[in-house]
Coordinates of C-alpha atoms and ligand atoms in Angstrom, one line a residue:
M1251 CA 0.0 0.0 0.0
S1252 CA 1.3 3.4 -0.9
R1253 CA 1.1 6.2 1.6
E1254 CA -1.7 7.9 -0.3
N1255 CA -4.2 5.1 -0.6
N1256 CA -3.8 3.7 2.9
K1257 CA -6.0 6.4 4.4
F1258 CA -9.5 5.5 5.3
Y1259 CA -12.0 8.1 6.4
I1260 CA -15.3 6.9 7.7
T1261 CA -18.1 8.9 9.2
S1262 CA -21.3 8.2 11.1
P1263 CA -24.1 10.7 10.8
L1264 CA -23.8 13.8 13.0
Y1265 CA -26.7 12.9 15.4
Y1266 CA -29.3 15.5 16.0
V1267 CA -29.4 16.5 19.7
N1268 CA -33.1 17.0 20.1
D1269 CA -33.1 13.9 22.3
V1270 CA -30.9 11.4 24.0
P1271 CA -29.4 8.7 21.7
H1272 CA -31.7 5.8 20.7
I1273 CA -30.9 2.3 19.6
G1274 CA -30.9 3.3 15.9
S1275 CA -28.0 5.7 16.4
A1276 CA -26.3 3.1 18.4
Y1277 CA -26.7 0.6 15.6
T1278 CA -25.2 2.9 13.0
T1279 CA -22.3 3.8 15.2
I1280 CA -21.5 0.2 16.1
A1281 CA -21.4 -0.6 12.4
C1282 CA -19.1 2.3 11.7
D1283 CA -16.8 1.3 14.6
C1284 CA -16.7 -2.3 13.3
I1285 CA -15.7 -1.1 9.8
A1286 CA -13.1 1.3 11.2
R1287 CA -11.6 -1.4 13.5
Y1288 CA -11.4 -3.8 10.5
K1289 CA -9.6 -1.2 8.4
R1290 CA -7.1 -0.6 11.3
L1291 CA -6.6 -4.4 11.5
R1292 CA -5.7 -4.2 7.8
G1293 CA -3.1 -1.6 8.4
Y1294 CA -5.0 1.5 7.1
D1295 CA -4.5 4.9 8.6
V1296 CA -8.1 5.3 9.8
C1297 CA -10.0 8.3 10.8
F1298 CA -13.4 7.6 12.2
L1299 CA -15.5 10.7 12.8
T1300 CA -18.8 10.9 14.7
G1301 CA -20.5 13.8 16.3
T1302 CA -23.5 15.9 16.9
D1303 CA -25.7 18.2 14.8
E1304 CA -26.8 20.9 17.2
H1305 CA -28.6 23.8 15.4
G1306 CA -32.2 24.4 14.4
Q1307 CA -35.6 25.3 15.6
K1308 CA -36.3 21.8 17.1
I1309 CA -33.3 22.1 19.3
F1310 CA -34.2 25.6 20.4
K1311 CA -37.6 24.4 21.4
S1312 CA -36.3 21.3 23.2
A1313 CA -34.0 23.6 25.2
L1314 CA -36.9 25.9 26.1
E1315 CA -39.0 23.0 27.3
Q1316 CA -36.2 21.9 29.6
K1317 CA -35.7 25.5 30.8
L1318 CA -32.1 25.4 29.5
L1319 CA -30.1 27.6 27.2
P1320 CA -29.7 26.0 23.8
Q1321 CA -26.0 25.5 24.3
E1322 CA -26.5 23.9 27.8
H1323 CA -29.1 21.6 26.2
C1324 CA -26.6 20.7 23.4
D1325 CA -23.8 20.1 25.8
F1326 CA -26.0 17.8 27.9
I1327 CA -27.2 15.7 25.1
T1328 CA -23.8 15.6 23.4
G1329 CA -22.5 14.3 26.7
K1330 CA -25.1 11.5 26.6
F1331 CA -23.9 10.5 23.1
Q1332 CA -20.3 10.4 24.2
E1333 CA -21.2 8.4 27.3
L1334 CA -23.1 5.8 25.3
W1335 CA -20.2 5.5 22.7
K1336 CA -17.9 4.8 25.6
L1337 CA -20.1 2.1 27.0
L1338 CA -20.4 0.5 23.5
N1339 CA -16.6 0.5 23.1
I1340 CA -16.8 2.9 20.1
K1341 CA -13.2 3.9 19.2
Y1342 CA -13.7 7.1 17.2
N1343 CA -10.9 9.5 16.3
K1344 CA -12.8 12.7 15.9
F1345 CA -16.0 14.0 17.5
S1346 CA -17.5 16.8 15.4
R1347 CA -19.8 19.4 17.0
T1348 CA -21.6 21.9 14.9
T1349 CA -21.7 24.5 17.7
S1350 CA -17.9 24.6 17.9
K1351 CA -16.2 27.8 16.8
K1352 CA -14.1 26.1 14.2
H1353 CA -17.2 24.7 12.6
E1354 CA -18.8 28.1 12.5
L1355 CA -15.8 29.5 10.7
I1356 CA -15.6 26.7 8.2
V1357 CA -19.3 27.1 7.4
Q1358 CA -19.0 30.8 6.9
E1359 CA -15.9 30.4 4.7
F1360 CA -17.7 27.8 2.6
F1361 CA -20.8 30.0 2.3
N1362 CA -18.6 32.8 1.0
V1363 CA -16.9 30.6 -1.5
V1364 CA -20.2 29.3 -2.9
F1365 CA -21.6 32.9 -2.9
K1366 CA -18.7 34.2 -4.9
R1367 CA -19.2 31.3 -7.3
G1368 CA -22.6 32.8 -8.0
D1369 CA -24.5 29.8 -6.6
I1370 CA -26.3 31.6 -3.8
Y1371 CA -28.9 34.2 -4.5
E1372 CA -31.8 35.9 -2.6
A1373 CA -35.4 35.2 -3.4
D1374 CA -38.8 34.7 -1.7
Y1375 CA -39.7 31.2 -0.7
E1376 CA -43.2 29.9 -0.3
G1377 CA -43.9 26.3 0.5
L1378 CA -44.5 23.6 3.0
Y1379 CA -42.1 22.6 5.7
C1380 CA -41.9 19.7 8.1
E1381 CA -40.3 21.1 11.3
A1382 CA -39.4 17.5 12.5
C1383 CA -37.6 16.7 9.2
E1384 CA -36.2 20.2 9.0
D1385 CA -37.0 19.9 5.4
F1386 CA -39.2 21.3 2.7
K1387 CA -41.9 19.1 1.3
S1388 CA -43.8 19.1 -2.0
E1389 CA -47.5 18.4 -1.7
K1390 CA -46.8 15.1 -3.5
E1391 CA -44.6 13.9 -0.7
L1392 CA -47.2 14.6 2.0
L1393 CA -50.2 12.6 3.0
D1394 CA -53.3 14.4 1.6
G1395 CA -50.9 17.1 0.6
K1396 CA -50.6 18.1 4.3
I1397 CA -49.1 15.6 6.6
C1398 CA -45.5 14.4 6.8
P1399 CA -45.5 10.7 6.2
I1400 CA -42.5 10.2 8.5
H1401 CA -43.6 12.3 11.5
K1402 CA -47.3 12.3 11.0
L1403 CA -47.1 16.1 11.6
K1404 CA -48.9 18.7 9.6
A1405 CA -46.4 20.5 7.4
Q1406 CA -46.2 24.3 8.1
E1407 CA -47.0 27.0 5.5
Y1408 CA -43.8 28.9 5.1
K1409 CA -43.1 32.2 3.4
E1410 CA -39.8 34.1 3.8
K1411 CA -37.1 36.0 1.9
N1412 CA -34.2 33.6 1.9
Y1413 CA -30.8 32.8 0.4
F1414 CA -31.1 30.0 -2.1
F1415 CA -28.5 27.5 -3.2
A1416 CA -28.6 26.9 -7.0
L1417 CA -29.0 23.1 -6.8
S1418 CA -30.6 22.9 -10.2
K1419 CA -27.3 24.0 -11.8
Y1420 CA -25.7 20.7 -10.8
Q1421 CA -28.3 18.3 -12.1
D1422 CA -26.4 17.1 -15.1
K1423 CA -23.1 17.1 -13.3
L1424 CA -24.6 15.0 -10.5
V1425 CA -26.1 12.5 -13.0
K1426 CA -22.7 12.2 -14.7
H1427 CA -21.0 11.6 -11.4
F1428 CA -23.4 8.8 -10.6
E1429 CA -22.7 7.3 -14.0
E1430 CA -19.0 7.5 -13.7
N1431 CA -19.0 6.3 -10.1
P1432 CA -21.5 3.4 -10.0
D1433 CA -20.6 2.6 -6.4
F1434 CA -21.2 6.1 -5.1
I1435 CA -24.5 5.2 -3.6
Q1436 CA -24.9 1.9 -1.8
P1437 CA -26.6 -0.5 -1.4
S1438 CA -27.6 -0.4 -5.1
H1439 CA -31.4 -0.3 -4.5
R1440 CA -30.9 3.0 -2.7
K1441 CA -29.2 4.3 -5.9
N1442 CA -32.4 3.8 -7.9
E1443 CA -34.3 5.8 -5.3
V1444 CA -31.9 8.7 -5.6
L1445 CA -31.9 8.6 -9.4
G1446 CA -35.7 8.8 -9.2
W1447 CA -35.5 12.1 -7.3
V1448 CA -32.9 13.5 -9.5
K1449 CA -34.8 12.7 -12.7
E1450 CA -37.8 14.6 -11.3
G1451 CA -35.5 17.6 -11.5
L1452 CA -33.4 19.2 -8.8
K1453 CA -34.9 22.4 -7.4
D1454 CA -32.9 25.3 -5.8
F1455 CA -33.5 25.3 -2.1
P1456 CA -33.4 27.9 0.6
I1457 CA -30.3 27.7 2.8
S1458 CA -31.1 30.4 5.3
R1459 CA -33.9 31.1 7.8
Q1460 CA -35.1 34.4 9.2
S1461 CA -37.2 32.7 11.8
V1462 CA -34.5 30.4 13.3
S1463 CA -32.2 32.1 15.8
W1464 CA -30.3 29.0 16.9
G1465 CA -27.9 28.7 14.0
I1466 CA -24.8 30.1 12.3
P1467 CA -25.4 33.7 11.2
I1468 CA -25.1 34.3 7.4
P1469 CA -21.9 36.3 6.8
N1470 CA -22.8 40.0 6.5
D1471 CA -26.5 39.4 7.2
S1472 CA -27.2 38.9 10.9
K1473 CA -31.0 38.7 10.4
Q1474 CA -30.7 35.2 9.0
T1475 CA -29.1 31.9 10.1
I1476 CA -27.8 29.1 7.9
Y1477 CA -30.2 26.2 7.2
V1478 CA -29.3 23.4 9.6
W1479 CA -28.5 20.8 6.9
F1480 CA -26.3 23.2 4.9
D1481 CA -24.5 23.7 8.2
A1482 CA -24.4 20.2 9.5
L1483 CA -23.0 18.4 6.4
L1484 CA -19.9 20.6 6.7
G1485 CA -19.3 19.0 10.1
Y1486 CA -17.7 16.1 8.2
I1487 CA -15.0 18.6 7.1
S1488 CA -14.7 21.0 10.1
G1489 CA -14.5 18.0 12.5
L1490 CA -11.3 16.9 10.9
L1491 CA -9.4 20.0 12.2
D1492 CA -7.1 19.6 15.1
D1493 CA -7.8 22.2 17.8
T1494 CA -4.4 23.8 17.2
E1495 CA -5.0 24.3 13.5
N1496 CA -6.3 27.5 11.9
S1497 CA -10.0 27.0 11.0
K1498 CA -9.6 27.0 7.3
V1499 CA -11.2 24.5 4.8
E1500 CA -7.8 23.9 3.2
N1501 CA -6.4 22.8 6.6
A1502 CA -9.4 20.6 7.4
I1503 CA -9.2 18.6 4.1
K1504 CA -5.5 18.1 3.8
K1505 CA -5.2 14.8 5.6
Y1506 CA -8.3 12.7 5.2
W1507 CA -10.6 14.3 2.8
P1508 CA -12.3 13.0 0.6
C1509 CA -14.3 10.8 2.8
S1510 CA -14.0 7.0 2.0
V1511 CA -17.6 6.4 3.1
H1512 CA -20.4 8.2 4.8
I1513 CA -22.6 5.7 6.7
I1514 CA -26.1 7.0 7.2
G1515 CA -29.7 5.9 7.8
K1516 CA -31.8 5.8 4.7
D1517 CA -33.9 8.7 5.9
I1518 CA -31.2 11.2 5.3
L1519 CA -30.0 9.8 1.9
R1520 CA -31.3 12.9 -0.1
F1521 CA -29.1 15.3 1.9
H1522 CA -26.0 13.1 1.5
A1523 CA -26.4 11.8 -2.0
V1524 CA -27.9 14.9 -3.6
Y1525 CA -27.4 18.2 -1.7
W1526 CA -23.9 17.4 -0.3
P1527 CA -22.2 16.4 -3.6
C1528 CA -23.7 19.5 -5.3
M1529 CA -22.5 21.7 -2.5
L1530 CA -19.0 20.3 -2.8
M1531 CA -19.0 20.7 -6.6
S1532 CA -20.0 24.3 -6.1
A1533 CA -17.0 24.9 -3.8
N1534 CA -14.7 22.9 -6.1
L1535 CA -14.0 20.3 -3.4
P1536 CA -13.6 16.5 -4.0
L1537 CA -16.7 14.4 -3.4
P1538 CA -16.9 11.6 -0.9
K1539 CA -16.2 8.2 -2.5
K1540 CA -19.3 6.5 -1.1
V1541 CA -22.6 7.1 0.6
F1542 CA -24.0 4.0 2.3
G1543 CA -27.6 4.1 3.5
H1544 CA -28.5 1.4 5.9
G1545 CA -32.1 0.3 6.9
F1546 CA -34.3 0.9 9.8
L1547 CA -34.8 -1.2 13.0
T1548 CA -38.1 -2.6 14.1
K1549 CA -38.9 -4.3 17.4
D1550 CA -40.9 -7.5 17.3
G1551 CA -41.8 -6.7 13.7
E1552 CA -43.2 -3.2 14.6
K1553 CA -41.9 0.2 14.0
M1554 CA -40.4 1.7 17.2
G1555 CA -41.8 4.9 18.5
K1556 CA -42.3 6.8 21.7
T1557 CA -46.0 6.9 21.2
T1558 CA -46.2 3.1 20.9
G1559 CA -43.8 2.7 23.9
N1560 CA -41.9 -0.2 22.3
I1561 CA -38.6 1.5 22.4
I1562 CA -35.3 -0.4 23.0
N1563 CA -33.2 1.5 25.6
P1564 CA -29.6 0.9 24.6
H1565 CA -28.4 1.4 28.2
E1566 CA -30.8 -1.3 29.6
L1567 CA -29.7 -3.7 26.9
I1568 CA -26.0 -3.1 27.7
N1569 CA -26.6 -3.4 31.4
E1570 CA -28.4 -6.7 31.0
F1571 CA -26.3 -8.5 28.4
G1572 CA -23.0 -6.6 28.1
T1573 CA -21.4 -4.5 25.3
D1574 CA -20.2 -7.3 23.0
A1575 CA -23.6 -9.1 23.1
V1576 CA -25.3 -5.9 21.9
R1577 CA -22.7 -5.2 19.2
F1578 CA -22.8 -8.8 18.1
Y1579 CA -26.5 -9.1 17.8
F1580 CA -27.1 -6.2 15.5
L1581 CA -24.2 -7.0 13.2
R1582 CA -24.9 -10.7 13.1
E1583 CA -28.6 -10.6 12.7
I1584 CA -29.2 -7.8 10.2
S1585 CA -27.9 -7.6 6.6
F1586 CA -26.2 -4.3 6.6
G1587 CA -28.2 -2.0 4.3
K1588 CA -31.5 -3.7 4.9
D1589 CA -34.2 -3.2 7.5
G1590 CA -33.8 -5.5 10.5
D1591 CA -35.7 -6.6 13.6
F1592 CA -34.9 -6.9 17.3
S1593 CA -36.7 -9.4 19.5
R1594 CA -35.6 -10.4 22.9
D1595 CA -36.0 -14.1 22.2
N1596 CA -33.9 -13.8 19.0
F1597 CA -31.3 -11.8 20.9
I1598 CA -30.9 -14.4 23.7
N1599 CA -30.9 -17.3 21.2
R1600 CA -28.2 -15.6 19.1
I1601 CA -25.9 -15.0 22.1
N1602 CA -26.4 -18.5 23.5
S1603 CA -26.0 -20.4 20.3
D1604 CA -23.2 -18.4 18.6
L1605 CA -21.2 -17.1 21.4
A1606 CA -21.8 -19.3 24.5
N1607 CA -22.2 -22.6 22.8
N1608 CA -20.5 -22.8 19.4
L1609 CA -17.5 -20.5 20.0
G1610 CA -17.2 -20.4 23.8
N1611 CA -17.6 -24.1 24.4
L1612 CA -15.1 -25.1 21.7
L1613 CA -12.5 -22.9 23.1
N1614 CA -13.2 -24.1 26.6
R1615 CA -13.1 -27.8 25.7
A1616 CA -9.9 -27.4 23.8
L1617 CA -8.1 -25.5 26.5
N1618 CA -9.2 -27.9 29.2
L1619 CA -7.8 -30.9 27.3
V1620 CA -4.5 -29.0 26.7
N1621 CA -4.2 -28.0 30.4
K1622 CA -5.2 -31.4 31.8
N1623 CA -3.1 -33.6 29.5
F1624 CA -0.2 -31.5 28.2
N1625 CA 0.5 -29.0 31.0
G1626 CA -0.9 -26.2 28.9
V1627 CA 1.6 -26.5 26.1
I1628 CA 1.0 -27.8 22.5
E1629 CA 3.9 -27.7 20.1
E1630 CA 3.4 -27.5 16.3
P1631 CA 2.9 -31.2 15.4
G1632 CA 4.5 -33.3 12.7
L1633 CA 1.1 -34.2 11.3
D1634 CA -0.8 -31.7 9.2
N1635 CA -4.5 -31.0 8.5
I1636 CA -5.9 -33.8 10.7
L1637 CA -9.1 -31.8 11.0
S1638 CA -9.2 -31.4 7.2
L1639 CA -10.0 -27.8 7.7
K1640 CA -6.9 -26.1 6.2
E1641 CA -8.6 -25.2 2.9
K1642 CA -11.7 -24.1 4.7
T1643 CA -9.8 -21.9 7.0
V1644 CA -8.0 -20.2 4.2
S1645 CA -11.2 -19.8 2.1
T1646 CA -13.0 -18.4 5.1
I1647 CA -10.4 -15.8 5.6
N1648 CA -10.7 -14.8 1.9
N1649 CA -14.5 -14.7 2.1
F1650 CA -14.4 -12.7 5.3
E1651 CA -12.1 -10.2 3.7
S1652 CA -14.1 -9.7 0.6
H1653 CA -17.4 -9.4 2.5
M1654 CA -15.8 -6.8 4.9
D1655 CA -14.5 -4.8 1.9
N1656 CA -18.0 -4.7 0.5
L1657 CA -19.5 -3.7 3.9
E1658 CA -21.3 -7.0 4.1
L1659 CA -20.9 -7.3 7.8
K1660 CA -23.5 -10.0 8.5
E1661 CA -22.2 -12.1 5.7
A1662 CA -18.6 -11.8 7.0
L1663 CA -19.8 -13.2 10.3
D1664 CA -21.8 -15.9 8.6
S1665 CA -18.6 -17.2 7.0
L1666 CA -16.8 -17.2 10.3
W1667 CA -19.5 -19.1 12.0
Q1668 CA -19.6 -21.7 9.3
L1669 CA -15.9 -22.3 10.1
V1670 CA -16.7 -22.5 13.9
D1671 CA -19.4 -25.0 13.2
A1672 CA -17.2 -27.1 11.0
T1673 CA -14.4 -27.0 13.6
N1674 CA -16.8 -28.2 16.3
K1675 CA -17.9 -31.0 14.1
A1676 CA -14.4 -32.1 13.2
F1677 CA -13.3 -31.9 16.8
N1678 CA -16.3 -34.0 17.9
N1679 CA -15.6 -36.6 15.2
L1680 CA -11.9 -36.9 16.1
E1681 CA -12.7 -37.2 19.8
P1682 CA -9.3 -36.0 21.0
W1683 CA -10.2 -37.1 24.6
K1684 CA -10.4 -40.7 23.3
L1685 CA -7.2 -40.4 21.3
I1686 CA -5.5 -39.3 24.6
K1687 CA -6.9 -42.3 26.4
N1688 CA -5.9 -44.7 23.6
N1689 CA -2.4 -43.3 23.8
E1690 CA -2.6 -41.8 20.3
K1691 CA -1.0 -38.6 21.7
D1692 CA 0.4 -37.3 18.4
K1693 CA -3.0 -37.3 16.8
A1694 CA -4.6 -35.7 19.8
K1695 CA -1.9 -33.0 19.9
C1696 CA -2.4 -32.3 16.2
C1697 CA -6.2 -32.1 16.7
L1698 CA -5.8 -29.6 19.6
Y1699 CA -3.1 -27.6 17.9
E1700 CA -5.2 -27.1 14.8
T1701 CA -8.3 -26.3 16.8
L1702 CA -6.3 -23.6 18.7
E1703 CA -4.9 -22.3 15.5
I1704 CA -8.4 -21.9 14.0
L1705 CA -9.6 -20.2 17.2
R1706 CA -6.6 -17.9 17.1
N1707 CA -7.5 -16.8 13.6
I1708 CA -11.1 -16.3 14.6
S1709 CA -10.2 -14.3 17.7
I1710 CA -8.4 -11.8 15.4
L1711 CA -11.2 -11.8 12.7
V1712 CA -14.0 -11.2 15.3
S1713 CA -12.1 -8.4 17.0
P1714 CA -13.9 -5.6 15.0
F1715 CA -17.2 -7.0 16.1
I1716 CA -16.6 -8.0 19.7
P1717 CA -13.4 -6.5 20.8
E1718 CA -13.5 -7.4 24.5
T1719 CA -14.4 -11.1 23.8
S1720 CA -11.7 -11.2 21.1
L1721 CA -9.1 -10.1 23.6
K1722 CA -10.3 -12.7 26.2
M1723 CA -9.9 -15.4 23.6
Y1724 CA -6.5 -14.1 22.6
N1725 CA -5.3 -14.1 26.2
Q1726 CA -6.6 -17.6 27.0
L1727 CA -4.8 -18.8 23.8
G1728 CA -1.6 -17.4 25.3
C1729 CA -1.2 -14.9 22.4
D1730 CA 0.0 -11.4 22.9
R1731 CA -1.7 -8.6 21.1
L1732 CA 1.3 -6.7 19.9
D1733 CA -0.3 -4.1 17.8
E1734 CA -3.9 -3.5 17.1
N1735 CA -3.0 -1.9 13.9
N1736 CA -2.0 -4.2 11.2
E1737 CA -2.8 -7.3 13.2
W1738 CA -3.9 -8.8 9.9
K1739 CA -0.4 -10.0 9.2
K1740 CA -0.9 -12.7 11.8
V1741 CA -4.0 -14.0 10.0
G1742 CA -3.5 -17.3 8.2
W1743 CA -3.1 -21.1 8.6
K1744 CA -0.1 -21.8 10.9
K1745 CA 1.0 -18.2 10.3
L1746 CA 2.9 -17.4 13.4
K1747 CA 2.9 -19.8 16.3
A1748 CA 5.3 -22.7 16.7
S1749 CA 3.5 -23.6 19.9
F1750 CA 0.7 -22.5 22.1
T1751 CA 1.2 -22.0 25.9
V1752 CA -2.4 -21.5 26.9
K1753 CA -4.0 -20.1 30.0
E1754 CA -6.8 -21.5 32.1
G1755 CA -10.0 -21.8 30.1
K1756 CA -12.8 -19.6 31.5
P1757 CA -16.1 -19.2 29.7
I1758 CA -15.8 -16.2 27.4
F1759 CA -19.6 -15.8 27.2
P1760 CA -21.8 -17.1 29.9
R1761 CA -25.1 -18.5 28.7
V1762 CA -28.1 -16.2 29.2
E1763 CA -30.7 -18.0 31.3
E1764 CA -34.0 -16.3 30.5
Q1765 CA -36.1 -15.8 33.6
K1766 CA -39.6 -16.7 32.6
S1767 CA -42.1 -14.4 34.1
N1768 CA -44.6 -16.8 35.7
Ligands
ZN2905 ZN1 -41.2 15.1 8.9

């Protein structure tokens, strides 16, 4: 890898701070963290940016309701996000806040550049606006021409003199960009959705508000603030600045821009796949390489909502089952990009069958036999491939790699667990405990060595998903984690170890015993 192409810049959305983080934000951030950890494993120079989007009327109102100043409210909610990311073992490099001074300076600089380019003009706006979406709606998009289908709120009549961004000017350029970069929007079914919008014709949209005070002032016009989306998207750039750097766009973009992938929920696809690239084209900045819109979560097959009361509280889930269980479930159960469901029964089944039984038991049984019969030490044996899993291990690693590179996180885990299942089967068929009894010690040693070797590989490969458990496995196998970056060089059949000196086997994942109510 050359120095240039070993950079990987991934972002989560900047989460809106009108409320404390919910399970949907947690899911997105877990997925980003998993991808970032995988890239670090592969030796990339990774920048993972998350953060909060803190302006707009909704936030101003939330603050008022709590009898807080808007900034106090933002600080409080942002703290809640940071707290949850810590609990979920999210290893981000940058936390971008749109109320930071450096962000304000970047947004105003950007505004001025686009203004000078002739892409911002003043005009009257009249139309319908959903305050919850912070977005304009055409009558066609609304139920009965009035109600926002996402929020079930009546869209407001809106009339103001505003600054407009000349989005329509970029229609052809954007279509051309989609054609030349077929992977720009993923998964592919989302691309068709976006192409549909673009074909209807891009309309210029207002990027300022007279009525919103909680925002970044328009340069040289203090009566208006910048529209929250025009502001927030630039958080992906301003957040890259170190605190010591001069708040200039050219400084912000010099190391990691353009972004390798923006991971977002499908509800904010239009902003990222249409508005954002056109804004960047206007400012003559490179476009992100990829926008990936994942699906929504349901609970027991139903949409989650405060009104229905079927919300999953991420803190309760972590308290009850632990961080790795939560990370594992969502990444294992849901095809990344598609909608997915949470149910408690499914959750417990997944943890018990995949982590406690298939993986945990195999490790435990192998370690116990090594400790009991060979004083904890297994040398690399003279025999080879007694489990007949050498080829499968190698192909699993290759499959895992290509799935991860395509952001197919669930499929990557599927391939790992096929190897875990196959190893369990081969281990049971060989019955190493009987080989020991029958004094076929070489065969027994070979069986154990190869089982440990497969588990060693798995402990590295699962580390982006379940980092704590991975480390426990690693330690019990007697391996040192020398360097979290570039650990990939240790992946492979009989790659490093001439022998294993293992530790005592302790269950890495205790079974969850469901307490039946009545
Ligand atoms: Zn809405």
